[in-house]
Amino acid sequence: MTSPIRVETGTDPALAVVTVDHPPLNLYDRELHTALTEVVTQLEAERPRGALFRAEGKVVSGGVNVRDSFLPIAQNGDVEAGTRYFAELVELGERVHRLPFPTVFAAHGLTLTWAFELALACDLIVAAESASFGLIEATVGLTPAMGGTQRLAERCGQGRAKYFVMTAGRFGAAEMERWGAVDRVVPDDELDGSARTLAAELAAGPTVAHAATKEILASLADGGLDTANARTAGIAGKLFATADLRGAMDSFVEKGHGRAVFHGR
């Protein structure tokens, strides 16, 4: 059986391109859940210098296959099974969020439920002008399961996160950019190229320093400004032992700004 997700390294082995291809609508079901879990495990083990998440088809995802994922649990009123499944989803989102390298998500068409939650777990979201987003779990009496609510609140505030989730509406890319939920909006025909270029640029950069940036921001989310301040010196100080920093300093002295080549070490 063909996996609903493939991982390619393309011409640059430093960048992993993760493509969801589960037609017709890339709905989240047990097969996709298993595949995504396996891909995240692969990324954790192989540790590329960057990853791009994207999807094939007219939409990123039309949402969840309710019959496959939630209906049996709901029909049985099985709180323990529901709690276990949500715990798996939250952990999966957190694992993506904590990957120690830059992650970019490319959104086109509908990007609903799990797909938007996965996007929010990534570092940067690039959206096509025609893309639209929604966490529509309320329409079936649920709330988002992969950490999307809280990550959306981190990006644009609790009020907007409540409005977004409780109304179960669909919101366009331009509005999401104004809110701060989406980082960049590009013309539809430029999405794939723009997202790949951004992800490749990040992967070619000082990825150990990028990992430090992510760790500091995680400290801010964990314990606020005081915690982040307390941990910053220890996190950033380790960069002085990296070959990338030494090479970039030498390059700066010899050639000037912006000419360093980084190797992720």
mmCIF file of C-alpha atoms in Angstrom:
data_model
loop_
_atom_site.group_PDB
_atom_site.id
_atom_site.type_symbol
_atom_site.label_atom_id
_atom_site.label_comp_id
_atom_site.label_asym_id
_atom_site.label_seq_id
_atom_site.Cartn_x
_atom_site.Cartn_y
_atom_site.Cartn_z
ATOM 1 C CA MET A 1 0.000 0.000 0.000
ATOM 2 C CA THR A 2 1.291 3.427 -0.963
ATOM 3 C CA SER A 3 1.860 5.737 1.995
ATOM 4 C CA PRO A 4 -0.313 8.881 2.107
ATOM 5 C CA ILE A 5 2.835 10.895 2.906
ATOM 6 C CA ARG A 6 6.164 10.906 1.133
ATOM 7 C CA VAL A 7 9.464 12.477 2.154
ATOM 8 C CA GLU A 8 11.919 13.662 -0.468
ATOM 9 C CA THR A 9 15.324 15.285 -0.213
ATOM 10 C CA GLY A 10 15.428 16.519 -3.816
ATOM 11 C CA THR A 11 18.584 18.222 -5.030
ATOM 12 C CA ASP A 12 19.486 19.466 -1.557
ATOM 13 C CA PRO A 13 19.751 16.654 1.001
ATOM 14 C CA ALA A 14 19.702 19.226 3.805
ATOM 15 C CA LEU A 15 16.014 19.977 3.171
ATOM 16 C CA ALA A 16 13.288 17.380 3.696
ATOM 17 C CA VAL A 17 10.122 17.975 1.662
ATOM 18 C CA VAL A 18 7.138 16.262 3.295
ATOM 19 C CA THR A 19 4.172 15.909 0.947
ATOM 20 C CA VAL A 20 0.687 14.772 1.948
ATOM 21 C CA ASP A 21 -0.946 12.938 -0.958
ATOM 22 C CA HIS A 22 -4.096 11.198 0.265
ATOM 23 C CA PRO A 23 -6.777 11.881 -2.362
ATOM 24 C CA PRO A 24 -9.327 13.082 -2.908
ATOM 25 C CA LEU A 25 -9.320 15.550 0.025
ATOM 26 C CA ASN A 26 -6.354 14.555 2.200
ATOM 27 C CA LEU A 27 -8.742 13.729 5.037
ATOM 28 C CA TYR A 28 -7.193 12.741 8.355
ATOM 29 C CA ASP A 29 -7.808 9.084 9.144
ATOM 30 C CA ARG A 30 -5.954 6.321 10.944
ATOM 31 C CA GLU A 31 -3.795 5.635 7.884
ATOM 32 C CA LEU A 32 -2.714 9.265 7.651
ATOM 33 C CA HIS A 33 -2.213 9.441 11.426
ATOM 34 C CA THR A 34 0.117 6.442 11.307
ATOM 35 C CA ALA A 35 2.009 7.832 8.324
ATOM 36 C CA LEU A 36 2.458 11.279 9.881
ATOM 37 C CA THR A 37 3.692 9.739 13.120
ATOM 38 C CA GLU A 38 6.231 7.672 11.172
ATOM 39 C CA VAL A 39 7.400 10.715 9.204
ATOM 40 C CA VAL A 40 7.915 12.781 12.350
ATOM 41 C CA THR A 41 9.913 9.896 13.848
ATOM 42 C CA GLN A 42 12.011 9.821 10.665
ATOM 43 C CA LEU A 43 12.667 13.564 10.841
ATOM 44 C CA GLU A 44 13.648 13.305 14.501
ATOM 45 C CA ALA A 45 16.109 10.528 13.681
ATOM 46 C CA GLU A 46 17.598 11.901 10.445
ATOM 47 C CA ARG A 47 17.617 15.541 11.580
ATOM 48 C CA PRO A 48 17.740 17.356 8.241
ATOM 49 C CA ARG A 49 18.627 21.036 8.340
ATOM 50 C CA GLY A 50 15.092 22.059 7.455
ATOM 51 C CA ALA A 51 11.675 20.692 6.466
ATOM 52 C CA LEU A 52 8.883 21.868 4.191
ATOM 53 C CA PHE A 53 5.371 20.493 4.724
ATOM 54 C CA ARG A 54 3.064 20.685 1.700
ATOM 55 C CA ALA A 55 0.194 18.816 0.053
ATOM 56 C CA GLU A 56 -0.894 17.618 -3.355
ATOM 57 C CA GLY A 57 -4.402 18.160 -4.709
ATOM 58 C CA LYS A 58 -6.825 21.056 -4.917
ATOM 59 C CA VAL A 59 -6.804 21.475 -1.128
ATOM 60 C CA VAL A 60 -4.349 20.880 1.670
ATOM 61 C CA SER A 61 -7.133 19.083 3.535
ATOM 62 C CA GLY A 62 -10.898 19.066 3.783
ATOM 63 C CA GLY A 63 -10.582 18.022 7.437
ATOM 64 C CA VAL A 64 -11.013 14.714 9.214
ATOM 65 C CA ASN A 65 -12.622 11.446 8.152
ATOM 66 C CA VAL A 66 -15.077 11.512 11.057
ATOM 67 C CA ARG A 67 -16.387 8.001 10.394
ATOM 68 C CA ASP A 68 -12.893 6.567 10.631
ATOM 69 C CA SER A 69 -11.393 8.684 13.400
ATOM 70 C CA PHE A 70 -14.094 9.757 15.853
ATOM 71 C CA LEU A 71 -17.472 8.162 15.144
ATOM 72 C CA PRO A 72 -16.785 4.740 16.759
ATOM 73 C CA ILE A 73 -15.426 6.436 19.895
ATOM 74 C CA ALA A 74 -18.432 8.787 20.062
ATOM 75 C CA GLN A 75 -20.999 6.037 19.487
ATOM 76 C CA ASN A 76 -19.534 4.060 22.373
ATOM 77 C CA GLY A 77 -19.257 7.110 24.623
ATOM 78 C CA ASP A 78 -15.698 5.939 25.284
ATOM 79 C CA VAL A 79 -14.023 8.724 27.254
ATOM 80 C CA GLU A 80 -10.825 6.733 27.784
ATOM 81 C CA ALA A 81 -10.405 5.995 24.066
ATOM 82 C CA GLY A 82 -11.140 9.619 23.190
ATOM 83 C CA THR A 83 -8.623 10.845 25.741
ATOM 84 C CA ARG A 84 -5.962 8.444 24.435
ATOM 85 C CA TYR A 85 -6.493 9.532 20.825
ATOM 86 C CA PHE A 86 -6.388 13.231 21.723
ATOM 87 C CA ALA A 87 -3.212 12.603 23.739
ATOM 88 C CA GLU A 88 -1.614 11.030 20.665
ATOM 89 C CA LEU A 89 -2.598 14.027 18.539
ATOM 90 C CA VAL A 90 -1.346 16.595 21.064
ATOM 91 C CA GLU A 91 1.959 14.735 21.376
ATOM 92 C CA LEU A 92 2.315 14.592 17.589
ATOM 93 C CA GLY A 93 1.785 18.329 17.246
ATOM 94 C CA GLU A 94 4.266 18.990 20.038
ATOM 95 C CA ARG A 95 6.880 16.776 18.384
ATOM 96 C CA VAL A 96 6.583 18.779 15.159
ATOM 97 C CA HIS A 97 6.759 22.026 17.141
ATOM 98 C CA ARG A 98 9.938 20.871 18.901
ATOM 99 C CA LEU A 99 11.847 19.662 15.818
ATOM 100 C CA PRO A 100 15.357 21.143 16.198
ATOM 101 C CA PHE A 101 15.481 22.765 12.755
ATOM 102 C CA PRO A 102 13.397 25.289 10.777
ATOM 103 C CA THR A 103 10.016 24.086 9.511
ATOM 104 C CA VAL A 104 7.855 25.764 6.863
ATOM 105 C CA PHE A 105 4.252 24.943 5.930
ATOM 106 C CA ALA A 106 2.815 25.737 2.478
ATOM 107 C CA ALA A 107 -0.974 26.241 2.447
ATOM 108 C CA HIS A 108 -3.227 26.307 -0.611
ATOM 109 C CA GLY A 109 -6.975 25.928 -1.006
ATOM 110 C CA LEU A 110 -8.796 24.673 2.068
ATOM 111 C CA THR A 111 -6.532 24.066 5.060
ATOM 112 C CA LEU A 112 -8.882 22.698 7.683
ATOM 113 C CA THR A 113 -8.641 21.116 11.137
ATOM 114 C CA TRP A 114 -5.562 18.884 11.502
ATOM 115 C CA ALA A 115 -3.825 20.526 8.519
ATOM 116 C CA PHE A 116 -4.034 24.008 10.036
ATOM 117 C CA GLU A 117 -2.987 22.597 13.406
ATOM 118 C CA LEU A 118 0.062 21.029 11.737
ATOM 119 C CA ALA A 119 0.777 24.370 10.052
ATOM 120 C CA LEU A 120 0.603 26.149 13.412
ATOM 121 C CA ALA A 121 3.064 23.633 14.846
ATOM 122 C CA CYS A 122 5.578 24.669 12.172
ATOM 123 C CA ASP A 123 7.791 27.722 12.500
ATOM 124 C CA LEU A 124 6.534 29.634 9.452
ATOM 125 C CA ILE A 125 3.375 29.478 7.326
ATOM 126 C CA VAL A 126 3.356 30.596 3.689
ATOM 127 C CA ALA A 127 -0.115 30.777 2.142
ATOM 128 C CA ALA A 128 -1.482 31.199 -1.353
ATOM 129 C CA GLU A 129 -3.810 34.163 -1.800
ATOM 130 C CA SER A 130 -6.794 31.859 -2.320
ATOM 131 C CA ALA A 131 -6.053 29.684 0.723
ATOM 132 C CA SER A 132 -8.571 29.556 3.549
ATOM 133 C CA PHE A 133 -8.271 28.171 7.048
ATOM 134 C CA GLY A 134 -10.598 26.711 9.626
ATOM 135 C CA LEU A 135 -10.721 24.778 12.885
ATOM 136 C CA ILE A 136 -14.254 23.484 12.419
ATOM 137 C CA GLU A 137 -14.364 20.769 15.069
ATOM 138 C CA ALA A 138 -17.196 22.586 16.868
ATOM 139 C CA THR A 139 -19.532 21.588 14.029
ATOM 140 C CA VAL A 140 -19.392 18.002 15.339
ATOM 141 C CA GLY A 141 -19.221 18.918 19.009
ATOM 142 C CA LEU A 142 -15.453 18.710 19.392
ATOM 143 C CA THR A 143 -12.568 21.079 19.996
ATOM 144 C CA PRO A 144 -9.234 20.982 18.101
ATOM 145 C CA ALA A 145 -7.076 18.065 19.144
ATOM 146 C CA MET A 146 -3.492 18.743 18.018
ATOM 147 C CA GLY A 147 -2.722 21.924 19.957
ATOM 148 C CA GLY A 148 -4.049 24.301 17.320
ATOM 149 C CA THR A 149 -6.183 26.369 19.687
ATOM 150 C CA GLN A 150 -3.343 27.286 21.991
ATOM 151 C CA ARG A 151 -0.834 27.822 19.175
ATOM 152 C CA LEU A 152 -3.283 30.099 17.386
ATOM 153 C CA ALA A 153 -3.697 32.038 20.649
ATOM 154 C CA GLU A 154 0.090 32.384 20.913
ATOM 155 C CA ARG A 155 0.178 33.884 17.438
ATOM 156 C CA CYS A 156 -2.812 36.216 17.551
ATOM 157 C CA GLY A 157 -4.286 36.314 21.062
ATOM 158 C CA GLN A 158 -6.918 34.410 23.008
ATOM 159 C CA GLY A 159 -9.845 36.498 21.797
ATOM 160 C CA ARG A 160 -9.212 35.747 18.149
ATOM 161 C CA ALA A 161 -8.454 32.093 18.909
ATOM 162 C CA LYS A 162 -11.816 31.763 20.687
ATOM 163 C CA TYR A 163 -13.613 33.491 17.821
ATOM 164 C CA PHE A 164 -11.864 31.313 15.244
ATOM 165 C CA VAL A 165 -12.561 28.030 17.040
ATOM 166 C CA MET A 166 -16.007 28.714 18.499
ATOM 167 C CA THR A 167 -17.516 30.064 15.280
ATOM 168 C CA ALA A 168 -15.986 27.193 13.279
ATOM 169 C CA GLY A 169 -15.700 29.605 10.365
ATOM 170 C CA ARG A 170 -13.412 29.725 7.379
ATOM 171 C CA PHE A 171 -10.978 32.600 7.178
ATOM 172 C CA GLY A 172 -8.992 33.786 4.164
ATOM 173 C CA ALA A 173 -5.235 34.083 3.866
ATOM 174 C CA ALA A 174 -5.197 37.892 3.885
ATOM 175 C CA GLU A 175 -7.169 38.056 7.133
ATOM 176 C CA MET A 176 -4.966 35.385 8.707
ATOM 177 C CA GLU A 177 -1.896 37.408 7.757
ATOM 178 C CA ARG A 178 -3.396 40.525 9.375
ATOM 179 C CA TRP A 179 -4.037 38.542 12.528
ATOM 180 C CA GLY A 180 -0.452 37.268 12.598
ATOM 181 C CA ALA A 181 -1.516 33.651 12.155
ATOM 182 C CA VAL A 182 0.038 33.401 8.678
ATOM 183 C CA ASP A 183 3.520 34.754 8.050
ATOM 184 C CA ARG A 184 3.458 35.415 4.308
ATOM 185 C CA VAL A 185 0.848 35.459 1.525
ATOM 186 C CA VAL A 186 1.896 35.001 -2.110
ATOM 187 C CA PRO A 187 0.095 34.641 -5.457
ATOM 188 C CA ASP A 188 -1.299 31.159 -6.009
ATOM 189 C CA ASP A 189 1.090 30.313 -8.818
ATOM 190 C CA GLU A 190 4.084 31.334 -6.702
ATOM 191 C CA LEU A 191 3.277 29.331 -3.570
ATOM 192 C CA ASP A 192 5.287 26.203 -4.217
ATOM 193 C CA GLY A 193 8.362 28.062 -5.430
ATOM 194 C CA SER A 194 8.221 30.655 -2.654
ATOM 195 C CA ALA A 195 7.783 28.071 0.102
ATOM 196 C CA ARG A 196 10.555 25.858 -1.261
ATOM 197 C CA THR A 197 12.917 28.823 -1.612
ATOM 198 C CA LEU A 198 12.253 30.005 1.947
ATOM 199 C CA ALA A 199 12.674 26.514 3.401
ATOM 200 C CA ALA A 200 15.884 25.944 1.430
ATOM 201 C CA GLU A 201 17.309 29.299 2.537
ATOM 202 C CA LEU A 202 16.626 28.462 6.176
ATOM 203 C CA ALA A 203 18.098 24.972 5.771
ATOM 204 C CA ALA A 204 21.257 26.466 4.259
ATOM 205 C CA GLY A 205 21.624 28.921 7.126
ATOM 206 C CA PRO A 206 23.018 28.653 10.675
ATOM 207 C CA THR A 207 20.608 25.898 11.682
ATOM 208 C CA VAL A 208 22.241 25.318 15.067
ATOM 209 C CA ALA A 209 21.564 28.985 15.832
ATOM 210 C CA HIS A 210 18.011 28.585 14.497
ATOM 211 C CA ALA A 211 17.530 25.662 16.898
ATOM 212 C CA ALA A 212 18.727 27.903 19.730
ATOM 213 C CA THR A 213 16.187 30.548 18.703
ATOM 214 C CA LYS A 214 13.421 27.933 18.828
ATOM 215 C CA GLU A 215 14.597 26.752 22.255
ATOM 216 C CA ILE A 216 14.569 30.285 23.653
ATOM 217 C CA LEU A 217 11.056 30.901 22.323
ATOM 218 C CA ALA A 218 9.946 27.570 23.771
ATOM 219 C CA SER A 219 11.258 28.780 27.125
ATOM 220 C CA LEU A 220 9.148 31.917 26.741
ATOM 221 C CA ALA A 221 6.063 29.787 26.093
ATOM 222 C CA ASP A 222 6.897 27.465 28.984
ATOM 223 C CA GLY A 223 7.536 30.031 31.684
ATOM 224 C CA GLY A 224 7.252 33.573 30.384
ATOM 225 C CA LEU A 225 9.857 36.286 29.927
ATOM 226 C CA ASP A 226 11.734 35.629 33.161
ATOM 227 C CA THR A 227 12.228 31.950 32.278
ATOM 228 C CA ALA A 228 13.361 32.775 28.743
ATOM 229 C CA ASN A 229 15.806 35.378 30.051
ATOM 230 C CA ALA A 230 17.189 32.944 32.597
ATOM 231 C CA ARG A 231 17.824 30.288 29.943
ATOM 232 C CA THR A 232 19.058 32.458 27.068
ATOM 233 C CA ALA A 233 22.703 32.756 28.127
ATOM 234 C CA GLY A 234 23.113 29.005 28.506
ATOM 235 C CA ILE A 235 21.372 28.258 25.224
ATOM 236 C CA ALA A 236 23.154 30.921 23.171
ATOM 237 C CA GLY A 237 26.505 30.423 24.869
ATOM 238 C CA LYS A 238 26.791 26.901 23.446
ATOM 239 C CA LEU A 239 26.900 28.383 19.946
ATOM 240 C CA PHE A 240 30.477 29.496 20.578
ATOM 241 C CA ALA A 241 31.502 25.831 20.331
ATOM 242 C CA THR A 242 30.018 25.418 16.832
ATOM 243 C CA ALA A 243 32.016 25.261 13.618
ATOM 244 C CA ASP A 244 29.369 27.431 11.958
ATOM 245 C CA LEU A 245 29.978 30.348 14.320
ATOM 246 C CA ARG A 246 33.756 30.126 14.023
ATOM 247 C CA GLY A 247 33.555 29.915 10.240
ATOM 248 C CA ALA A 248 31.094 32.796 10.012
ATOM 249 C CA MET A 249 33.267 34.987 12.242
ATOM 250 C CA ASP A 250 36.316 34.256 10.079
ATOM 251 C CA SER A 251 34.290 34.953 6.944
ATOM 252 C CA PHE A 252 33.070 38.255 8.365
ATOM 253 C CA VAL A 253 36.610 39.400 9.160
ATOM 254 C CA GLU A 254 38.024 38.302 5.805
ATOM 255 C CA LYS A 255 35.153 38.971 3.370
ATOM 256 C CA GLY A 256 32.578 41.112 5.155
ATOM 257 C CA HIS A 257 28.951 40.584 6.069
ATOM 258 C CA GLY A 258 26.682 37.972 4.502
ATOM 259 C CA ARG A 259 29.206 35.707 2.781
ATOM 260 C CA ALA A 260 29.462 32.889 5.306
ATOM 261 C CA VAL A 261 28.642 29.313 4.331
ATOM 262 C CA PHE A 262 26.988 27.235 7.047
ATOM 263 C CA HIS A 263 27.073 23.470 7.498
ATOM 264 C CA GLY A 264 24.789 22.936 10.473
ATOM 265 C CA ARG A 265 27.594 22.015 12.817
#
